[in-house]
Coordinates of C-alpha atoms and ligand atoms in Angstrom, one line a residue:
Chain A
X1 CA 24.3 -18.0 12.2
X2 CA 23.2 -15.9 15.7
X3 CA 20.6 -17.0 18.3
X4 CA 17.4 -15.4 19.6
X5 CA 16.9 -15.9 23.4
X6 CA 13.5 -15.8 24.0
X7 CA 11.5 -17.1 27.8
X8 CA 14.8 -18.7 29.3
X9 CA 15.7 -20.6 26.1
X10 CA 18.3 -20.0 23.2
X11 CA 17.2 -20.5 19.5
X12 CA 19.4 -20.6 16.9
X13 CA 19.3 -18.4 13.9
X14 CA 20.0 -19.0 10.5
X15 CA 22.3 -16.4 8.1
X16 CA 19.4 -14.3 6.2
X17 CA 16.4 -15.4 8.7
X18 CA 14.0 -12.9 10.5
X19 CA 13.9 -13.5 14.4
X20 CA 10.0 -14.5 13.6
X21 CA 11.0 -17.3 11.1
X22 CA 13.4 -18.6 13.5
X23 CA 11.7 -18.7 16.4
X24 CA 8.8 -20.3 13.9
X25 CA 10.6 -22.9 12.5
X26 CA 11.8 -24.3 16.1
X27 CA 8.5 -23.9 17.1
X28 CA 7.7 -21.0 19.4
X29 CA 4.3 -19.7 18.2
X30 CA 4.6 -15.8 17.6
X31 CA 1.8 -14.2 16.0
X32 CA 2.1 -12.7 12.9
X33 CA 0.3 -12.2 9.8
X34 CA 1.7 -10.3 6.8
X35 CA 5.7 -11.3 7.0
X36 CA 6.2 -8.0 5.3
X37 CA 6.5 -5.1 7.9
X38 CA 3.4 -3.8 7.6
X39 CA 0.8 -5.1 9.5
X40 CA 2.2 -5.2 12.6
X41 CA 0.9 -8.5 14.5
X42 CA 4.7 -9.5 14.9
X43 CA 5.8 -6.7 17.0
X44 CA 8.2 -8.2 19.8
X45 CA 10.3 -6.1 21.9
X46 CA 14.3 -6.4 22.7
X47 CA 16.1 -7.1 25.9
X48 CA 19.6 -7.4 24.4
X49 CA 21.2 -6.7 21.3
X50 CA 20.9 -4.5 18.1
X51 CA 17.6 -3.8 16.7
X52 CA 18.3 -3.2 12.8
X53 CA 16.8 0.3 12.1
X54 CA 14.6 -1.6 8.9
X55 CA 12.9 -3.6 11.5
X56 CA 11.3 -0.4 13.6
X57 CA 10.5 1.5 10.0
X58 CA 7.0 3.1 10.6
X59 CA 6.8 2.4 14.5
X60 CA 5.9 5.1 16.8
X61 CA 8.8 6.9 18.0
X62 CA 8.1 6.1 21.7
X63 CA 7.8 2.2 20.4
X64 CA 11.1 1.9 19.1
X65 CA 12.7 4.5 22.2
X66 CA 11.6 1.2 24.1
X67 CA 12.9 -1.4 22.4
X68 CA 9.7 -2.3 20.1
X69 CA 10.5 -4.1 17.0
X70 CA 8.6 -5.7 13.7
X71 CA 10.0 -9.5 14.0
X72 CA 9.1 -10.4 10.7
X73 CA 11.6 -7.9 9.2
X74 CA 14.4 -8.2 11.8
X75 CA 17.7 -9.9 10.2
X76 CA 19.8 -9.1 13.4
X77 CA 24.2 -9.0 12.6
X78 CA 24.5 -10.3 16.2
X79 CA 22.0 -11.8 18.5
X80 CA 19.4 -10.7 20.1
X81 CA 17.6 -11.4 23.2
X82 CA 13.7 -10.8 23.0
X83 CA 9.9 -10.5 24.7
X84 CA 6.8 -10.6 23.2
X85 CA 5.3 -7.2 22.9
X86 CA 3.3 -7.0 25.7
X87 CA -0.1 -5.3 26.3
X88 CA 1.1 -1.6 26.4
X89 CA 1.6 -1.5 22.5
X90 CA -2.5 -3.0 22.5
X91 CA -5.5 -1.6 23.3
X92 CA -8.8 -3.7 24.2
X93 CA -11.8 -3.3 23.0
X94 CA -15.2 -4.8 23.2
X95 CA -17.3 -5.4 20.6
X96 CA -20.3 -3.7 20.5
X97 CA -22.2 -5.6 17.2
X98 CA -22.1 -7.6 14.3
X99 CA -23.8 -6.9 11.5
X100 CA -24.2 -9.3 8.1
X101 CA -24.2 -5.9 5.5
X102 CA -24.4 -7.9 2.4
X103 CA -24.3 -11.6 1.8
X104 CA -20.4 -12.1 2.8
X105 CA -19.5 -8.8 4.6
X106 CA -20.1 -7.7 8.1
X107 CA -19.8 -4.5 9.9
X108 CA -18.0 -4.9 13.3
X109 CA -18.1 -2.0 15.5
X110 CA -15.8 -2.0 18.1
X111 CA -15.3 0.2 21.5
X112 CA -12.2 0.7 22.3
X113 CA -11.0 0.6 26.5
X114 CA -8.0 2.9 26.2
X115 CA -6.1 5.5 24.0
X116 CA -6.2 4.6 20.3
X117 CA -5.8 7.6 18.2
X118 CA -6.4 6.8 14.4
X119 CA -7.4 8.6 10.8
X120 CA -10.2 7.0 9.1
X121 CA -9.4 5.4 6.1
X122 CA -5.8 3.6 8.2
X123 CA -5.9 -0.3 9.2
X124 CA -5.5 -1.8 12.4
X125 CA -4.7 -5.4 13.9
X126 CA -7.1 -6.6 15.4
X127 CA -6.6 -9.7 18.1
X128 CA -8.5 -12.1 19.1
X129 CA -8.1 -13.5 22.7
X130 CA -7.2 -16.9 21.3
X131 CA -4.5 -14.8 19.2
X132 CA -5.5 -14.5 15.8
X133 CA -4.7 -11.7 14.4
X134 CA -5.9 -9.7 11.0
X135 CA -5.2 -6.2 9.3
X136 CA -8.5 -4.3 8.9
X137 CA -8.8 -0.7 7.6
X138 CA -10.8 1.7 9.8
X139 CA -14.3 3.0 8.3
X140 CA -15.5 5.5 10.6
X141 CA -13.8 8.9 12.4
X142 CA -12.1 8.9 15.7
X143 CA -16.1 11.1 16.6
X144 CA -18.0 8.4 15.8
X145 CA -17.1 6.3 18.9
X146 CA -16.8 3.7 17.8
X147 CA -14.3 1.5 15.8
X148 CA -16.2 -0.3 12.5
X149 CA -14.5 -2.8 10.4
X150 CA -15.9 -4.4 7.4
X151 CA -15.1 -8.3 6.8
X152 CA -15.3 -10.0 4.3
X153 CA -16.5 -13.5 5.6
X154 CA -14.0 -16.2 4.0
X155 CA -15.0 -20.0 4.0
X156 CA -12.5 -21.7 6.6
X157 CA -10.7 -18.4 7.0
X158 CA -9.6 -18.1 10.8
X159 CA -10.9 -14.3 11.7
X160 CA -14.0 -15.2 9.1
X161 CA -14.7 -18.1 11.1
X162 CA -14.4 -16.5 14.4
X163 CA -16.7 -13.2 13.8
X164 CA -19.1 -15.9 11.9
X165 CA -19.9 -18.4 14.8
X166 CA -18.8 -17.6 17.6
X167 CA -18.1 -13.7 18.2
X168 CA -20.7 -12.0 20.2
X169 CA -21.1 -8.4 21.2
X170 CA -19.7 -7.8 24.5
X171 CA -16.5 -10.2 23.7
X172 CA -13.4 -8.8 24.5
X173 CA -10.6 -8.3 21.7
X174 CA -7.2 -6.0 21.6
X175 CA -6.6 -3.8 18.4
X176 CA -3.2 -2.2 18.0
X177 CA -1.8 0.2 15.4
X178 CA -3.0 1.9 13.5
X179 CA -0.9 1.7 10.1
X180 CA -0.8 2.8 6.6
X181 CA -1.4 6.6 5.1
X182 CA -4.7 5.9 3.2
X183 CA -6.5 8.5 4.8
X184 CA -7.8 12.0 4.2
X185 CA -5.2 14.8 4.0
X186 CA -6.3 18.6 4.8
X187 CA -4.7 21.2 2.7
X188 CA -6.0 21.1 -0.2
X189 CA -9.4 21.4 0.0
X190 CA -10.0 22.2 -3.8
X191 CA -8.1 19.1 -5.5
X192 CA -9.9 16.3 -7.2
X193 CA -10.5 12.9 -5.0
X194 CA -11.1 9.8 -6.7
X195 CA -11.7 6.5 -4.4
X196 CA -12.5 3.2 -5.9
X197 CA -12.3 -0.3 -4.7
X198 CA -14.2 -3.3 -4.7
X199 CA -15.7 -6.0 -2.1
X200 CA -14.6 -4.7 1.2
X201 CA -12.2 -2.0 -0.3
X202 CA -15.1 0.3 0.6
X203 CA -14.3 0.5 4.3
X204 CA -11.5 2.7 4.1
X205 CA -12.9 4.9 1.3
X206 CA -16.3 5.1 3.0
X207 CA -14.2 6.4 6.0
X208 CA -12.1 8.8 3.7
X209 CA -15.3 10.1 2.2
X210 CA -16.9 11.1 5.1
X211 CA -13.4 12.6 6.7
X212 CA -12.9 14.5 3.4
X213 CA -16.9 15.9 3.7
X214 CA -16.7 16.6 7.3
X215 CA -13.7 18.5 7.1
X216 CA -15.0 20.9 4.3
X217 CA -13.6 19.5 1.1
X218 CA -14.7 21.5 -2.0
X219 CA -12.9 20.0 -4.7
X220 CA -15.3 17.0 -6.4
X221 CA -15.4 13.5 -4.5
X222 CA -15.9 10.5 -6.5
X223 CA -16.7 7.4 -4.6
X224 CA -16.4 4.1 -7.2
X225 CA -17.3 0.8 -5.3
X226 CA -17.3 -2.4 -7.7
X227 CA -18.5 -5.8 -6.7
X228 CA -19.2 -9.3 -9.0
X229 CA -22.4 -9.0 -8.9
X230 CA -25.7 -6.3 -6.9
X231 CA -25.9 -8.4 -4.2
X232 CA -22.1 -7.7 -3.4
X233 CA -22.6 -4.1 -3.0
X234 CA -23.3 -2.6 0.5
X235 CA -23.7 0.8 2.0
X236 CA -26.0 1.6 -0.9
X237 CA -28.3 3.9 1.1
X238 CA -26.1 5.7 3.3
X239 CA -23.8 6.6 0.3
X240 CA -27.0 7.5 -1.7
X241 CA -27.5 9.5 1.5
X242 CA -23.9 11.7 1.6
X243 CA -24.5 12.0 -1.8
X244 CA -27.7 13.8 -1.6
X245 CA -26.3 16.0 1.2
X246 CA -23.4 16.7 -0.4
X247 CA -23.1 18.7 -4.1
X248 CA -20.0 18.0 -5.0
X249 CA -19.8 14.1 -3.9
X250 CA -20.8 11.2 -6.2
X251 CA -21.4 7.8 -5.5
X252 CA -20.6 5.1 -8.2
X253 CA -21.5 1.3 -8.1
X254 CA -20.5 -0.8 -11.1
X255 CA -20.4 -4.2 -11.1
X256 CA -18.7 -7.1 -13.3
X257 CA -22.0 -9.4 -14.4
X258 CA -25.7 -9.2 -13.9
X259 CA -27.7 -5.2 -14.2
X260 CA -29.6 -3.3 -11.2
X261 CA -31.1 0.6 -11.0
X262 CA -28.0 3.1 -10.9
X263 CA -25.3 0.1 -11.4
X264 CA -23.0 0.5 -14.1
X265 CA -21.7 -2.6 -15.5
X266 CA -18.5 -3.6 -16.9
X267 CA -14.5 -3.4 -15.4
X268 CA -13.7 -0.7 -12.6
X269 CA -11.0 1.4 -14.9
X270 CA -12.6 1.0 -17.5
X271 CA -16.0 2.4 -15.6
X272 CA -13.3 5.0 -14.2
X273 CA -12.0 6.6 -17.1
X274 CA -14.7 6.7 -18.9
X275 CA -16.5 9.6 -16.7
X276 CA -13.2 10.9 -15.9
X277 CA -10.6 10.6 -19.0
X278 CA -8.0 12.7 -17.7
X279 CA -6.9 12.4 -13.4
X280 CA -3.8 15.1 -14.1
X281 CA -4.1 17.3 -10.7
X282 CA -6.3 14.3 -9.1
X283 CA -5.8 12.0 -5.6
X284 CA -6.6 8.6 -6.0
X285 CA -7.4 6.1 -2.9
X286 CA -7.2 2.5 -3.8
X287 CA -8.2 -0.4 -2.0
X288 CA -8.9 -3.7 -2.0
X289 CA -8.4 -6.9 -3.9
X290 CA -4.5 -7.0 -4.6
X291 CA -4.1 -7.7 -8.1
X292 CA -7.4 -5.2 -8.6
X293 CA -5.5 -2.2 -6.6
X294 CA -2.1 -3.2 -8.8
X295 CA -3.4 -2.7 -12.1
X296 CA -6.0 0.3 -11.0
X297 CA -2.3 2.5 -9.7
X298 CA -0.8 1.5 -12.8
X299 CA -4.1 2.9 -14.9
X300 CA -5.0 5.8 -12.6
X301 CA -1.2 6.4 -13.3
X302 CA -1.2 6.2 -17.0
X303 CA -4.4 8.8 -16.9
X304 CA -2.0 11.5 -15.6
X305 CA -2.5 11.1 -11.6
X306 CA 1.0 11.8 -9.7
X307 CA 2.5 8.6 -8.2
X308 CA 2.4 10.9 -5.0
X309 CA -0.5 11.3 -5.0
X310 CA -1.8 8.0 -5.1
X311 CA -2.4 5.9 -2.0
X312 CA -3.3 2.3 -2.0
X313 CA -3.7 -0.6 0.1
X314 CA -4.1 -3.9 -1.1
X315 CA -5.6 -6.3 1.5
X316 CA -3.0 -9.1 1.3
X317 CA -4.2 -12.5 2.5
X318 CA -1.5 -13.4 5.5
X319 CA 1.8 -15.0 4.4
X320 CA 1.7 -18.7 4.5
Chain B
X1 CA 31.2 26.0 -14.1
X2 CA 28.1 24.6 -12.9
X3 CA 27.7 20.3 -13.1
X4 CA 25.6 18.8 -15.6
X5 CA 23.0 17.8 -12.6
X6 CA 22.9 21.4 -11.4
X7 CA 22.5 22.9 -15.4
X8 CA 19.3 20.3 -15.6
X9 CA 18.0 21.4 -12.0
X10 CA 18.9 19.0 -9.5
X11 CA 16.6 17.1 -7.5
X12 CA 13.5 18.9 -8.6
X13 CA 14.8 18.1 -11.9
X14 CA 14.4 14.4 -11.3
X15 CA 11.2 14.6 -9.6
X16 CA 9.8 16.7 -12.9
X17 CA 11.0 13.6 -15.2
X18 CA 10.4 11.0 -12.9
X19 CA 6.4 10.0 -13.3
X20 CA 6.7 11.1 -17.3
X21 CA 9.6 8.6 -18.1
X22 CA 8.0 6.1 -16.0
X23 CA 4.7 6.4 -17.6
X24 CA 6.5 6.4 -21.1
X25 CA 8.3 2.7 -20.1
X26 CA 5.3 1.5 -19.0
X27 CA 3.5 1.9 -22.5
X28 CA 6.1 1.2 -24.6
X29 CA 6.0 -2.6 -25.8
X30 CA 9.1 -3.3 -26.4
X31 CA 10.2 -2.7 -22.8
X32 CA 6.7 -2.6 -20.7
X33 CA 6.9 -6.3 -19.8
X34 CA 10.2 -6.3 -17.8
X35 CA 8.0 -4.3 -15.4
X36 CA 4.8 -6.0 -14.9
X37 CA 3.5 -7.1 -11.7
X38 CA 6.7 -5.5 -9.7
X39 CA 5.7 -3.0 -7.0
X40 CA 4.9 0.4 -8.5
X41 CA 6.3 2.6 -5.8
X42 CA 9.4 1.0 -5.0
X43 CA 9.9 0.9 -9.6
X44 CA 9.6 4.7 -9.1
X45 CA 12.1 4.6 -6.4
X46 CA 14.7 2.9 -8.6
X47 CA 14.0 5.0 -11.5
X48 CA 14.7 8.2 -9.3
X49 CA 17.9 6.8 -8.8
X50 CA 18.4 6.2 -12.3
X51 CA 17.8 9.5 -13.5
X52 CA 19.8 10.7 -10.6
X53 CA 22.9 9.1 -11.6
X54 CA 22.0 9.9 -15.7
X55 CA 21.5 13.5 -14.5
X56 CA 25.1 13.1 -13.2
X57 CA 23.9 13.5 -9.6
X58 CA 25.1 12.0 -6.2
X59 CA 24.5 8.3 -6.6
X60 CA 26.5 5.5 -5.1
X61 CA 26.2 3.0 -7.8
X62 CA 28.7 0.0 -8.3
X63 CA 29.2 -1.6 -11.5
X64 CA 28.8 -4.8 -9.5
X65 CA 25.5 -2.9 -8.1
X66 CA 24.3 -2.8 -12.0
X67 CA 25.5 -6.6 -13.2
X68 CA 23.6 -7.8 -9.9
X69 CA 20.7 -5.2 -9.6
X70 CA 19.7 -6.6 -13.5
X71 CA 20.9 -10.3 -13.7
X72 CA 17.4 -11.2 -13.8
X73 CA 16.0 -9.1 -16.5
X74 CA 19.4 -10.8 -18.4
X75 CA 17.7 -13.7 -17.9
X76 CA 14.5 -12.4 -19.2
X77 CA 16.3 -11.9 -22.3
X78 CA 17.3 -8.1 -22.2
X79 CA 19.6 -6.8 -24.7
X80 CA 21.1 -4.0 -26.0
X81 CA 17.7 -3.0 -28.1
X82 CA 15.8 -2.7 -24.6
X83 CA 18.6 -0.5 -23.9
X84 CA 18.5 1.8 -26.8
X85 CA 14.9 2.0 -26.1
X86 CA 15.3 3.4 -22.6
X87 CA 18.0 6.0 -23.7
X88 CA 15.7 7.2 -26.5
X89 CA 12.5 7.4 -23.9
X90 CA 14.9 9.1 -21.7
X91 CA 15.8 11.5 -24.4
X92 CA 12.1 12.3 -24.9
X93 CA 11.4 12.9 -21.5
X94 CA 14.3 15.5 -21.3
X95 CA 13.0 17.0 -24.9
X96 CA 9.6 17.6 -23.2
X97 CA 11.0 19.9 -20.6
X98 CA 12.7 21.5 -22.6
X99 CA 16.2 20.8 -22.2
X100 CA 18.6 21.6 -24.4
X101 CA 19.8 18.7 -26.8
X102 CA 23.2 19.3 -25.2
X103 CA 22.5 18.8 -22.1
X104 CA 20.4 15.6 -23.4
X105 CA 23.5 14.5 -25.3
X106 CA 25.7 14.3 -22.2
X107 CA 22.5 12.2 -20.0
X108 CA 22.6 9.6 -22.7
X109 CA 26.1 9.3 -22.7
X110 CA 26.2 8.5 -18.7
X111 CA 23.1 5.9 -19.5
X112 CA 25.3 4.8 -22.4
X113 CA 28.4 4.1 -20.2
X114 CA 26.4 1.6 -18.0
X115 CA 25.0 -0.4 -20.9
X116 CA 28.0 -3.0 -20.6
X117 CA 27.2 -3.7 -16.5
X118 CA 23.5 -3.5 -17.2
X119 CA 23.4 -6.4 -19.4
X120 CA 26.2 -8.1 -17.3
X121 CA 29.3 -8.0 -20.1
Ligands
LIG1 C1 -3.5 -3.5 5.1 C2 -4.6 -4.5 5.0 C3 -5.9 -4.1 5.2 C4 -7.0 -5.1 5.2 N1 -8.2 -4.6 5.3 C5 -9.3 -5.5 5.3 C6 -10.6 -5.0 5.4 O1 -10.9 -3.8 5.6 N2 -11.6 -5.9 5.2 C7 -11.4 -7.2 4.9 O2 -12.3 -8.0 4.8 N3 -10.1 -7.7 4.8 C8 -9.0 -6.8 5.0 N4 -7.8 -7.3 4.9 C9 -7.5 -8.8 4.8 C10 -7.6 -9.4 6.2 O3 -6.5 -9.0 6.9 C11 -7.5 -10.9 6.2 O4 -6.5 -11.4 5.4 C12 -8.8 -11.6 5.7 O5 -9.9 -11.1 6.5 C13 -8.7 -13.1 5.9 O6 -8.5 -13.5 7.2 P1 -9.1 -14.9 7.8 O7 -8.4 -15.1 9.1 O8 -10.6 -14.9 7.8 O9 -8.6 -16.0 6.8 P2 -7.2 -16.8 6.8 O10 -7.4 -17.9 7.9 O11 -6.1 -15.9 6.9 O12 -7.3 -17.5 5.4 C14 -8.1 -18.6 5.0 C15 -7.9 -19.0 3.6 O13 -8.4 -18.0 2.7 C16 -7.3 -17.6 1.8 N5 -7.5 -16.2 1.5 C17 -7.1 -15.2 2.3 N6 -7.5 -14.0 1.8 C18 -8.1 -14.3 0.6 C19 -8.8 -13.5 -0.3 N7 -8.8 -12.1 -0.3 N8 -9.4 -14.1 -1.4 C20 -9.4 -15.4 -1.5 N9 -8.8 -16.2 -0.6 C21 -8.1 -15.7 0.5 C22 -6.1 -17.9 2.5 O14 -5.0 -18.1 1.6 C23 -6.4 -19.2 3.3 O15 -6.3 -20.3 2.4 C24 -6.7 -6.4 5.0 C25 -5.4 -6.8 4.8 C26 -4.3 -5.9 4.8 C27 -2.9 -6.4 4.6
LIG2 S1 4.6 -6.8 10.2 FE1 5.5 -8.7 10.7 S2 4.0 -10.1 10.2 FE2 3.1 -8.3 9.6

């Protein structure tokens, strides 16, 4: 057992439990999302006592110099006196529009009011000024302006409700991050790409796409985006677009029931592997759906990819 | 005299065998299941440390470490056949690059001396 102090009061701890549990389960509302390290909405910073080096893994050096700390995945030996994280590790933003892209996915463009450097293709939190806050992955390039999210609209899901009714342009929000290493690396500018994801795994791949393009890449690029049915797919005509422009990029759509004009039909790896039987020497991107990205690693895999050099994020639904 | 890990090539060594041997467990039926739905990157973690400490490299392994680390695959009814089985897909992974069946004798023969922990005897 150890105790958090947190705003003038002690909480006690229980052997095993992360600072955000505990101060959860007595009732001190922290926000958080994930619970597994990655997303970032629980960062809190230290006062007093021993950070363990597991709860600053993958913050910015100058974070962690200061004290900054991932709640969720802090199992203090002693205890530890804490603050929220305040508005230094956040940026605000405004958001510029909302746009319904397909018949459950909007495009939210955000300006950001401060520093926020990021690679297309990574995910950020973004906050809500009630405090809700959600991992999205980045779909456009640090030139562009302009930060633009893609969101899948969930019935009764807290962010889905918010952007759906009552978010206008112009309404101010904080992002902070960004996270992950989904993104576009120079270097190699021959070697194979392959992207593929489905429903709103296409943000960070369009953003991939278009970094990979922009910076030269001459190696083939091949964009697969999978959906249930046509009316799930989005971006049609701007990747139709690239794909004119651009020789060696091609732009797949398959979906899992119904038929439409250049939609191939039938399961993503299997729609994968088909055009491309052997991935030795290849990069794979993988997002989306969690149990979709699991068993498209393990198959990409299998087909003679390199673990290394396969990078996936799977947008998991927020801990309970 | 060189050490075995040295004679097979160290570190790169592992990192040649690592995605083969993991590809070969994942196909194989009679050991695939005990690693469906588990997190693909960390699985490749662990079996770099596995072939590290086969290759006879630096590992800090306990026996504890093994009866603890595979208590739940025990449960899952693992036996000494799953075991055989990942010795002999070890063996072919070795075989592939080319490494004398020596050296591949003495890598089985570390695997072999952890079956008893592994399977929690
Ligand atoms: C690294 C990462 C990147 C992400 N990137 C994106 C992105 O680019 N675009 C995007 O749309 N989402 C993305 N997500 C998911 C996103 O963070 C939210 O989980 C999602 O938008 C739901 O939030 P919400 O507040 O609307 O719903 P919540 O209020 O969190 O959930 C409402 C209900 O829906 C359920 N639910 C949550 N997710 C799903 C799901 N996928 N399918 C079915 N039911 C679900 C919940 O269990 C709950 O019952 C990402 C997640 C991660 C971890
Ligand atoms: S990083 Fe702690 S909740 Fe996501």
């Amino acid at each position: 057992m150890g105790f958090v102090d947190f705003e003038g009061r002690r909480y006690e701890r229980r052997d095993g439990e992360s600072v955000l549990d505990a101060l959860l389960r007595c009732g001190v509302e922290v926000s958080h999302s994930c619970k597994a390290g990655s997303c970032g909405a629980c960062m809190m910073r230290a006062t007093g006592g021993a950070v363990p080096e597991k709860a600053q893994a993958g913050l910015k050096d100058t974070w962690k110099a200061r004290g900054y700390f991932l709640s969720c995945a802090c199992t203090p030996d002693g205890d530890l006196a804490v603050a929220t994280a305040e508005a230094d590790t956040q940026t605000p933003a405004r958001v510029v529009d909302l746009e319904l892209v397909s018949g459950d996915v909007m495009r939210v463009r955000l300006r950001c009011e401060g520093e926020f450097d990021f690679r297309a293709g990574q995910y950020l939190t973004l906050r809500t000024a009630a405090g809700v806050a959600r991992s999205y992955s980045i779909a456009s390039l640090p030139e562009d302006g302009v930060v633009e999210l893609h969101v899948r609209l969930l019935a009764g899901g807290r962010m889905s409700e918010w952007l759906r009714s009552e978010a206008r342009a112009g309404d101010g929000v904080a992002v902070q991050g960004p996270a992950g290493d989904c993104f576009y690396l120079p270097g190699d500018v021959e070697q194979p790409l392959l992207l593929a994801g489905t429903g709103t795994g296409l943000a960070p791949l369009y953003g991939i796409v278009r970094d990979a393009l922009r910076s030269g890449h001459r190696g083939p690029v091949r964009l697969f985006h999978g959906a249930l049915r046509v009316e799930g797919l989005y971006l049609r005509e701007e990747l139709r677009r690239l794909a004119a422009l651009h020789e060696n990029f091609e732009y797949v759509a398959a979906v899992l029931a119904g038929e439409g004009p250049d939609v191939e039909v039938g399961e993503m790896d299997g729609v994968i592997l088909r055009r491309i039987p052997d991935l030795k020497g290849w990069r794979g991107y993988v997002c989306g759906d969690p149990p979709l990205v699991q068993k498209l690693k393990k198959k990409l895999f299998l087909s003679g990819m390199a673990m290394r050099d396969i990078h996936a994020d799977a947008f998991l639904p927020p801990a309970a | 005299m060189s050490t075995l890990f040295e004679q097979l090539g160290g570190a790169a060594a592992v990192e040649a065998a690592v995605d083969s041997f993991y590809r070969k467990v994942l196909v194989d039926d009679r050991v695939s299941h005990f690693f469906d739905g588990v997190d693909m990157d960390r699985q490749r973690d662990k079996q770099k440390a596995f072939l590290t400490m086969a290759f006879g490299g630096p590992h800090n392994y306990t026996g504890k470490d093994m009866r603890v680390g595979h208590a739940h695959l025990v449960a899952r009814g693992l036996n000494d056949s799953h075991v055989d089985a990942i010795i002999e897909l070890l063996g072919a992974t070795l075989r592939e690059l080319g490494v004398s069946e020596d050296l591949i004798g003495q890598v089985a023969a570390i695997a072999e001396s952890t079956r008893n922990d592994v399977l929690g005897r």
